[in-house]
mmCIF file of C-alpha atoms and ligand atoms in Angstrom:
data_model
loop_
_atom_site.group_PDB
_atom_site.id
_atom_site.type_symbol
_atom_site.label_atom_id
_atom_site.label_comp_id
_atom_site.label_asym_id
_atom_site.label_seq_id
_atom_site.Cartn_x
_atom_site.Cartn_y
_atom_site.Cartn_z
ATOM 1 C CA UNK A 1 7.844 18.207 -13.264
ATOM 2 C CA UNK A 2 7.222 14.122 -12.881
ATOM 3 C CA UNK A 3 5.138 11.995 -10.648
ATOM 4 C CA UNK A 4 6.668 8.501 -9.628
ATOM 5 C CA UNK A 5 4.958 5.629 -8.123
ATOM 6 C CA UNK A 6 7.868 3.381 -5.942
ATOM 7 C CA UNK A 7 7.152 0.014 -4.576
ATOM 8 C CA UNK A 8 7.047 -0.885 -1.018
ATOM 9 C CA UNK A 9 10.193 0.342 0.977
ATOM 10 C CA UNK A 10 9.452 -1.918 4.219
ATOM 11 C CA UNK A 11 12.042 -0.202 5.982
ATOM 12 C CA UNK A 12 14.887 -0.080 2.941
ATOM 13 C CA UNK A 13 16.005 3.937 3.001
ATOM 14 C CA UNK A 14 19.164 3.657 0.977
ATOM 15 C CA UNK A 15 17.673 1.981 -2.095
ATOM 16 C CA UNK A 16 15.169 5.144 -2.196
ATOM 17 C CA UNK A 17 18.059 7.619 -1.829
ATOM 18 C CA UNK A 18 19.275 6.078 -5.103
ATOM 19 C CA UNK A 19 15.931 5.965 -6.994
ATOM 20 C CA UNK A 20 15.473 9.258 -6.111
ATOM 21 C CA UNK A 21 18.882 10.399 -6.802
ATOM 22 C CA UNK A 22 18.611 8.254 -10.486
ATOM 23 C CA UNK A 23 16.379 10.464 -11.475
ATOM 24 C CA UNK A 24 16.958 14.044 -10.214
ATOM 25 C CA UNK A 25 13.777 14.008 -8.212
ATOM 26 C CA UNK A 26 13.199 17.515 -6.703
ATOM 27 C CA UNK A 27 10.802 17.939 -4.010
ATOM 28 C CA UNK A 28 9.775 21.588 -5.236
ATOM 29 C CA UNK A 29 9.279 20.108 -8.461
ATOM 30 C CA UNK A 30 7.729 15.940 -8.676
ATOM 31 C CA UNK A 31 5.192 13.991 -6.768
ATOM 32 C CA UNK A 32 6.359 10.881 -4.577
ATOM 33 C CA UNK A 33 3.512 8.229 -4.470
ATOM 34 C CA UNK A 34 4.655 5.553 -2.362
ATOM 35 C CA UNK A 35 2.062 2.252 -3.299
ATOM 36 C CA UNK A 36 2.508 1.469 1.031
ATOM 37 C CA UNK A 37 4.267 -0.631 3.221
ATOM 38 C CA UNK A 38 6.864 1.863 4.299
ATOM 39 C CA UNK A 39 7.885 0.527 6.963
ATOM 40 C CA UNK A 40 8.730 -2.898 8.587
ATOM 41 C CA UNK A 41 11.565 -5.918 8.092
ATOM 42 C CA UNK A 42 14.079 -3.350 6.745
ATOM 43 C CA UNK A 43 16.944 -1.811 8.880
ATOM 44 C CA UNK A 44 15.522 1.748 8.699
ATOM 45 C CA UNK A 45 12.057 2.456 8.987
ATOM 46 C CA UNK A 46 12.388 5.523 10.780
ATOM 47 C CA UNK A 47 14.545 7.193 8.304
ATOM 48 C CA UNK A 48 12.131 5.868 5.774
ATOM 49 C CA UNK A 49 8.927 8.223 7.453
ATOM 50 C CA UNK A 50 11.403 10.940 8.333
ATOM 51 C CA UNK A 51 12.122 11.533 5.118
ATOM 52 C CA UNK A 52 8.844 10.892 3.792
ATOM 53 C CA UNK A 53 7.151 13.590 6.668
ATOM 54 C CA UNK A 54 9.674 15.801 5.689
ATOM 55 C CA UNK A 55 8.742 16.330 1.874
ATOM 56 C CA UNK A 56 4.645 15.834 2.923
ATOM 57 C CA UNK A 57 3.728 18.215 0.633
ATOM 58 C CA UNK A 58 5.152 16.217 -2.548
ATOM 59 C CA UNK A 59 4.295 12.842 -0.851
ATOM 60 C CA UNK A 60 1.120 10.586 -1.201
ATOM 61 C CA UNK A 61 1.713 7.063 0.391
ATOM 62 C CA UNK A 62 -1.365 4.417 0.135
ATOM 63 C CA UNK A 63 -1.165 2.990 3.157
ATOM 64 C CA UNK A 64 -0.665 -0.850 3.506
ATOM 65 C CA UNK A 65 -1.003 -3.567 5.978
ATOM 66 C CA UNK A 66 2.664 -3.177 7.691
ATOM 67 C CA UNK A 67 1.940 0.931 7.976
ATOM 68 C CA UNK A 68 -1.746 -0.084 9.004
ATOM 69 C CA UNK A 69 0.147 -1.972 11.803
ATOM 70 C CA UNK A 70 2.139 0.313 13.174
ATOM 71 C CA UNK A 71 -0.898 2.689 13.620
ATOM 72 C CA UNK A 72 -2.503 0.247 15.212
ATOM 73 C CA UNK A 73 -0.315 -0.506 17.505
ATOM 74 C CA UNK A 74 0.534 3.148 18.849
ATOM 75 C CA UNK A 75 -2.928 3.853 18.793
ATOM 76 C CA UNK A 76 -3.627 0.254 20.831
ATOM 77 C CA UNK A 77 -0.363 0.862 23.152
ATOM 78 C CA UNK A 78 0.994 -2.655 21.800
ATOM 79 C CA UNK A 79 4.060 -3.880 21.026
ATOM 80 C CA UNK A 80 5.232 -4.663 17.195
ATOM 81 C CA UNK A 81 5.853 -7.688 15.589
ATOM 82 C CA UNK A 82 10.119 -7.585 16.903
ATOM 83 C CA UNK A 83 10.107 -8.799 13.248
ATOM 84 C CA UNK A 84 9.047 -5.439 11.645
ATOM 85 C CA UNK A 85 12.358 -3.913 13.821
ATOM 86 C CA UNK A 86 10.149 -0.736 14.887
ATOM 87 C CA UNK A 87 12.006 -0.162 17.706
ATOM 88 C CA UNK A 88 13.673 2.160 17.089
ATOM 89 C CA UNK A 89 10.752 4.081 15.880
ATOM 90 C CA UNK A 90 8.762 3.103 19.402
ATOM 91 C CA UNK A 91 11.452 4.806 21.126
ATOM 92 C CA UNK A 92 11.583 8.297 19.026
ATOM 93 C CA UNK A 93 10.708 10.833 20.903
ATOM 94 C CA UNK A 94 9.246 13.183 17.994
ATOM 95 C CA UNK A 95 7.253 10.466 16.652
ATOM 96 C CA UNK A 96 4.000 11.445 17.246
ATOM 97 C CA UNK A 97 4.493 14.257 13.977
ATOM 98 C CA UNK A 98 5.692 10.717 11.859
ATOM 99 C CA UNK A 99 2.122 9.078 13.265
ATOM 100 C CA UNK A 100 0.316 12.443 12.232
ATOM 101 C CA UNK A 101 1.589 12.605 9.096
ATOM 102 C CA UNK A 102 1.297 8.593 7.944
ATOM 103 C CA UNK A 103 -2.568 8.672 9.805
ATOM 104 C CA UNK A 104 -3.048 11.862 7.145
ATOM 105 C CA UNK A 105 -2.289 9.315 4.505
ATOM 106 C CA UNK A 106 -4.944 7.339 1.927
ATOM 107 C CA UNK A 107 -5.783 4.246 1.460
ATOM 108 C CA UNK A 108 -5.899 4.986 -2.930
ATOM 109 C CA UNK A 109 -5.313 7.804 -4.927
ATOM 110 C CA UNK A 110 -6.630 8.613 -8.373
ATOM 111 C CA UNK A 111 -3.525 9.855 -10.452
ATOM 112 C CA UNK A 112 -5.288 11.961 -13.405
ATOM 113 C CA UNK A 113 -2.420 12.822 -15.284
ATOM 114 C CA UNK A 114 -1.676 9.395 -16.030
ATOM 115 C CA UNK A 115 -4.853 7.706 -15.196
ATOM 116 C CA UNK A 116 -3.950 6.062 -12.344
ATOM 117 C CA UNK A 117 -5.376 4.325 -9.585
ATOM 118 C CA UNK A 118 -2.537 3.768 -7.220
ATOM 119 C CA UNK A 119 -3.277 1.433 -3.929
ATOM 120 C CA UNK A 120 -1.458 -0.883 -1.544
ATOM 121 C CA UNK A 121 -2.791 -4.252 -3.110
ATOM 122 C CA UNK A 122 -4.831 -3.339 -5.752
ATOM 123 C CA UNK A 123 -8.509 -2.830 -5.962
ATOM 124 C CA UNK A 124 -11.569 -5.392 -5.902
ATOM 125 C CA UNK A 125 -12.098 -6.516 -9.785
ATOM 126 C CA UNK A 126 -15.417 -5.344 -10.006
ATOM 127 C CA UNK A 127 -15.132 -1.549 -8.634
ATOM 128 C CA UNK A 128 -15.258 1.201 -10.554
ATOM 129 C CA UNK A 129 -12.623 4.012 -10.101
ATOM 130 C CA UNK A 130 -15.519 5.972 -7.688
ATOM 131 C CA UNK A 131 -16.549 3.499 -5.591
ATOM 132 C CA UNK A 132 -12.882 2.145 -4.755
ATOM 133 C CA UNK A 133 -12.353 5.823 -3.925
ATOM 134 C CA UNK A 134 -15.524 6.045 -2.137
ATOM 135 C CA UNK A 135 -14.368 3.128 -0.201
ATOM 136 C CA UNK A 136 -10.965 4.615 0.644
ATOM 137 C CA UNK A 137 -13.039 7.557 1.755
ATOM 138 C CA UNK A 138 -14.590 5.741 4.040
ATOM 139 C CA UNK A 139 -11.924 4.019 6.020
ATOM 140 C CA UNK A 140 -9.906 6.963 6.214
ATOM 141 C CA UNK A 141 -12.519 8.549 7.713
ATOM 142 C CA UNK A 142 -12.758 5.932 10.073
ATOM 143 C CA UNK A 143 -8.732 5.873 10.985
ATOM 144 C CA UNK A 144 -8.303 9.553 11.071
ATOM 145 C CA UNK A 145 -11.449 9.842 13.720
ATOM 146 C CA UNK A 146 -11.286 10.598 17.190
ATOM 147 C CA UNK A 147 -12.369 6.792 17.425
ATOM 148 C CA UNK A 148 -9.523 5.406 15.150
ATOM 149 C CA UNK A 149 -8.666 3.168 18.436
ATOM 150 C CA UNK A 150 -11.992 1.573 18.313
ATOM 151 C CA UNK A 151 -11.321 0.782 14.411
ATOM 152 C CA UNK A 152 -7.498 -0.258 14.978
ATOM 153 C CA UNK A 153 -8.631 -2.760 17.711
ATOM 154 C CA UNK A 154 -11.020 -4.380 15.130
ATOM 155 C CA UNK A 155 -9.201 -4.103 12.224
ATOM 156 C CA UNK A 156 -7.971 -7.699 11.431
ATOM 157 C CA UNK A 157 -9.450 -11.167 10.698
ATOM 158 C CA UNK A 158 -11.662 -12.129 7.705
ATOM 159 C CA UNK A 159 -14.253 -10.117 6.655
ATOM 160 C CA UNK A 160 -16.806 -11.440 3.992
ATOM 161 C CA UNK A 161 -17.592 -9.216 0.964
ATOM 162 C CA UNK A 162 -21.158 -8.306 1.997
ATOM 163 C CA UNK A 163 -19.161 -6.757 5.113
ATOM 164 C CA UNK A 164 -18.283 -4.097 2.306
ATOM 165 C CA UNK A 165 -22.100 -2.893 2.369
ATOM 166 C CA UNK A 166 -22.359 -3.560 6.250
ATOM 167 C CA UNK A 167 -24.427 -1.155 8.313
ATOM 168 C CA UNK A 168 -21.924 -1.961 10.903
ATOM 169 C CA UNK A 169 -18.890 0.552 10.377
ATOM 170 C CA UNK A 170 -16.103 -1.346 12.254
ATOM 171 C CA UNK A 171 -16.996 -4.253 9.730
ATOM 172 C CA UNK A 172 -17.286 -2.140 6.495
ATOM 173 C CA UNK A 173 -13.808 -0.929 7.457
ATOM 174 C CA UNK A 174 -12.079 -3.944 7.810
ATOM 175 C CA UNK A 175 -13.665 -5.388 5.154
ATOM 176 C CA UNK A 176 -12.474 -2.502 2.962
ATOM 177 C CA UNK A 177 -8.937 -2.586 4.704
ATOM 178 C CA UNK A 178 -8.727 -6.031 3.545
ATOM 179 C CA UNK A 179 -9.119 -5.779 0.186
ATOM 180 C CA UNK A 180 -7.110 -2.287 -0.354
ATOM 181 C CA UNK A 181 -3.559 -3.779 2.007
ATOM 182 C CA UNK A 182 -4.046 -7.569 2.457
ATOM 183 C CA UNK A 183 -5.592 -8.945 -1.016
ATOM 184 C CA UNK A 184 -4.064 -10.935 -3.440
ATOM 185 C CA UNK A 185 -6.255 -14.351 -4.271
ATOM 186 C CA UNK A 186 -9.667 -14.656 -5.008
ATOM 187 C CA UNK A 187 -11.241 -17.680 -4.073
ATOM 188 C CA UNK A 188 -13.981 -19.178 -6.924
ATOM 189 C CA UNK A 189 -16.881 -17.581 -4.836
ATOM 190 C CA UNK A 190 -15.062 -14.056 -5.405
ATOM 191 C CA UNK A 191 -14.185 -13.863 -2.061
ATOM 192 C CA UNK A 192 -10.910 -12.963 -0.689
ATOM 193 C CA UNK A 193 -8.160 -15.644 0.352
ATOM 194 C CA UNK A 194 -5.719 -14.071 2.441
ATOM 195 C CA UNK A 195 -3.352 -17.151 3.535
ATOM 196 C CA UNK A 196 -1.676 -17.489 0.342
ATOM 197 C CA UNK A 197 1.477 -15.248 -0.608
ATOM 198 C CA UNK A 198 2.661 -17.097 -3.309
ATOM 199 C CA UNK A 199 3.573 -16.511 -6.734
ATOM 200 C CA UNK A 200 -0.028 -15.813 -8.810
ATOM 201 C CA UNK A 201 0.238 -19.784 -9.797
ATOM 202 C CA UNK A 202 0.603 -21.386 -6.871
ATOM 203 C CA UNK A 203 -2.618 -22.810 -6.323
ATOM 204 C CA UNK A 204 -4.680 -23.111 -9.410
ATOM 205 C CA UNK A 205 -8.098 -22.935 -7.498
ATOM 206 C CA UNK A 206 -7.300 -19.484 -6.660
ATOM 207 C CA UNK A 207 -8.057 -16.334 -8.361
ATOM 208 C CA UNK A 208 -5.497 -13.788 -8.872
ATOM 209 C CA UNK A 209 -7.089 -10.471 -8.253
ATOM 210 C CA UNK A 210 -5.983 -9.064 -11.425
ATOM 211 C CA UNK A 211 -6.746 -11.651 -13.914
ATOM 212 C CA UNK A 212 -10.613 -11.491 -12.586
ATOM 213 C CA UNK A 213 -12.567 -11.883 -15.520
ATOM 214 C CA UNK A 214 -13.859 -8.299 -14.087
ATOM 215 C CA UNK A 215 -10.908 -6.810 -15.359
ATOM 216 C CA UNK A 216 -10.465 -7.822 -18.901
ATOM 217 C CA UNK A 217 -11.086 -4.118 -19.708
ATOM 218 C CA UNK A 218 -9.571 -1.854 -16.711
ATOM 219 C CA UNK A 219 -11.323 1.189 -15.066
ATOM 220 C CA UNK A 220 -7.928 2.823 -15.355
ATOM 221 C CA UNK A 221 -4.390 1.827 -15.157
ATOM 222 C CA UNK A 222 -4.053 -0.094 -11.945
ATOM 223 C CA UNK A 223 -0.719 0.223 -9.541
ATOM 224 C CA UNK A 224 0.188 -1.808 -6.189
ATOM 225 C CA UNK A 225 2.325 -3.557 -4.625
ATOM 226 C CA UNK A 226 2.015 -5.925 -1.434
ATOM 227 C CA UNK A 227 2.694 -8.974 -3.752
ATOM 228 C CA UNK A 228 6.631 -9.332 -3.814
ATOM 229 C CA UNK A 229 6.331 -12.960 -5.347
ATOM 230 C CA UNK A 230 4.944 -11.609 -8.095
ATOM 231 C CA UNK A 231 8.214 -9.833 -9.308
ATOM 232 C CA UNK A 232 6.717 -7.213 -10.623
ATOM 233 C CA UNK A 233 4.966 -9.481 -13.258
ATOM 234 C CA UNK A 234 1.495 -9.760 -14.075
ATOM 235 C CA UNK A 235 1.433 -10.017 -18.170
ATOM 236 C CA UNK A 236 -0.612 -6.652 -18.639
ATOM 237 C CA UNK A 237 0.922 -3.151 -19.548
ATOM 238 C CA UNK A 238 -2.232 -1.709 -17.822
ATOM 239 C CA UNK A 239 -1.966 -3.705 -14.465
ATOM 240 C CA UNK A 240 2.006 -2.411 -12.578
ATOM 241 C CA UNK A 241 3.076 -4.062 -10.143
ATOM 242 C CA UNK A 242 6.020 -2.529 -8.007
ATOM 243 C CA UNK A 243 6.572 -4.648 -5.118
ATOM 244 C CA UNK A 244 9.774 -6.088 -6.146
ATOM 245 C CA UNK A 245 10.721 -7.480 -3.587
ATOM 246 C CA UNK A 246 14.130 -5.452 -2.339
ATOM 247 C CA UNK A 247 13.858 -6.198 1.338
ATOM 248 C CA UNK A 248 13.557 -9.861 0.597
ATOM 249 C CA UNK A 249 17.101 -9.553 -2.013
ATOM 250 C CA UNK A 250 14.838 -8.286 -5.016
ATOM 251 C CA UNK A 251 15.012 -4.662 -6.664
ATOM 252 C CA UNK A 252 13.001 -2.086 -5.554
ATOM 253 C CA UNK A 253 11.288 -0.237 -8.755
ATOM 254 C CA UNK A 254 10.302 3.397 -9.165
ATOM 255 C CA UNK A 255 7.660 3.697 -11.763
ATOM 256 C CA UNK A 256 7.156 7.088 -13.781
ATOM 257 C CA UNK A 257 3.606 7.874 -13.657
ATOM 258 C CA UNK A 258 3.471 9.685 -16.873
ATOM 259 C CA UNK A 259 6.138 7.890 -19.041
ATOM 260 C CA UNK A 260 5.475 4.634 -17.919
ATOM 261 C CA UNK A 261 9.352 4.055 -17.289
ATOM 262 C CA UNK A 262 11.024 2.213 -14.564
ATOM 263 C CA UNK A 263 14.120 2.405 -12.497
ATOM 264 C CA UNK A 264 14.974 -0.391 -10.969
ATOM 265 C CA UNK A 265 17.665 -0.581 -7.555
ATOM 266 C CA UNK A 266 18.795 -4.552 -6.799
ATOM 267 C CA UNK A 267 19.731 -5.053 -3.592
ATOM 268 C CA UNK A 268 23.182 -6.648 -3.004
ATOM 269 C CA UNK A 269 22.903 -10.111 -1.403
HETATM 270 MN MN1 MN B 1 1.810 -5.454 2.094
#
């Protein structure tokens, strides 16, 4: 029995056949925790949730900004970015089952085994392993309502941090969307920059999340992805970083949770 962590598929199916296949996973017998972004930019995002829906009972995906996006859109009738190539996912007739099943899904997940937080872009320096769940608590909630249209529709622009502790709900959850899928600098004031996407020194008045002061001691081991420039590097054995990057000619990396070991797939460009 093994849990694995993988980094974001966006769309790329065949490099997780051969993860999985690298290391004899077994549905019946390990845990897949995919750290989000499922789909988008690669060729086969549909096979990517089919699979994933099939083996729901020994999946976990941490939803992030691209799978955030395609809720969105079927829940606000609109069309996708044509460069995510959801198309053929918009046409599927059975996909309301894939929608059910990635809507089920969290925003972080507390691996105890290995103690583990495992999100889409990380978590907010300062949290504590509760209230980043408590957080993901709440926006699920809110996404997985009967009013997940009304939180879809208001989902994206800046939020502030104080919008964390809003009374208003709509800005509470896209101020905790934000940080959990769309995060990587800090700006000095601690709050969040989301324009840049560049490698963590790019722009030395910027704040990588995870070199935050905060987190000179972590609440746990900490694993995202969302950050492909970062090439899986970040200079800390307690801080993983799986986005690697294979939809952009990178490797995608499958991390075991318990072991700390990772398998690595390059893609051939
Ligand atoms: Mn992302």
């Amino acid at each position: 029995m093994a849990d694995y962590a993988v980094g974001d598929l966006q769309g790329c199916f065949t490099p997780l056949q051969n993860l999985l296949d690298l290391v004899n996973f077994n549905p019946s017998r390990d845990h897949l925790y995919c750290v989000g972004d499922v789909v988008a930019r690669g060729p086969d995002s549909l096979a990517c949730l089919q699979f994933l829906e099939k083996h729901r009972a020994s999946v976990t995906v941490t939803l992030g900004n691209h799978d955030l996006h395609l809720l969105a859109c079927h829940f606000l009738n609109k069309l996708p970015n044509p460069k995510d190539k959801l198309g053929a996912f918009f046409t599927y007739s059975h996909r309301e089952a894939l929608v059910e099943f990635l809507q089920a899904q969290p925003l972080a997940v507390f691996h105890q085994a290995s103690n583990s937080l495992i999100s889409h872009a990380g978590i907010y320096p300062t949290w504590t392993v509760e209230l980043a769940l408590e957080f993901a608590q709440f926006a699920s909630c809110c996404y997985q309502s009967k009013n997940a249209p009304n939180y879809f529709s208001s989902m994206y622009g800046n939020a502030t941090l104080a919008d964390l502790n809003s009374e208003i709900k709509t800005d509470k959850f896209k101020a905790i969307v934000n940080v959990f899928t769309r995060m990587r600098f800090l700006e000095p004031n601690g709050e969040l920059n989301l324009s840049n996407k560049e490698g963590k020194d790019s722009d030395t008045n910027l704040i990588p999340w995870f070199t935050h002061p905060a987190l000179h001691e972590t609440p746990c081991n900490l694993v995202f992805g969302h950050w492909a420039a970062l090439e899986g590097k970040t200079e800390r054995h307690d801080i993983i970083a799986l986005d690697t990057g294979y939809v952009w000619g990178g490797a995608m990396s499958l991390l075991n949770l318990n072991s700390k070991e990772i398998v690595q797939v390059q893609a051939n460009i």
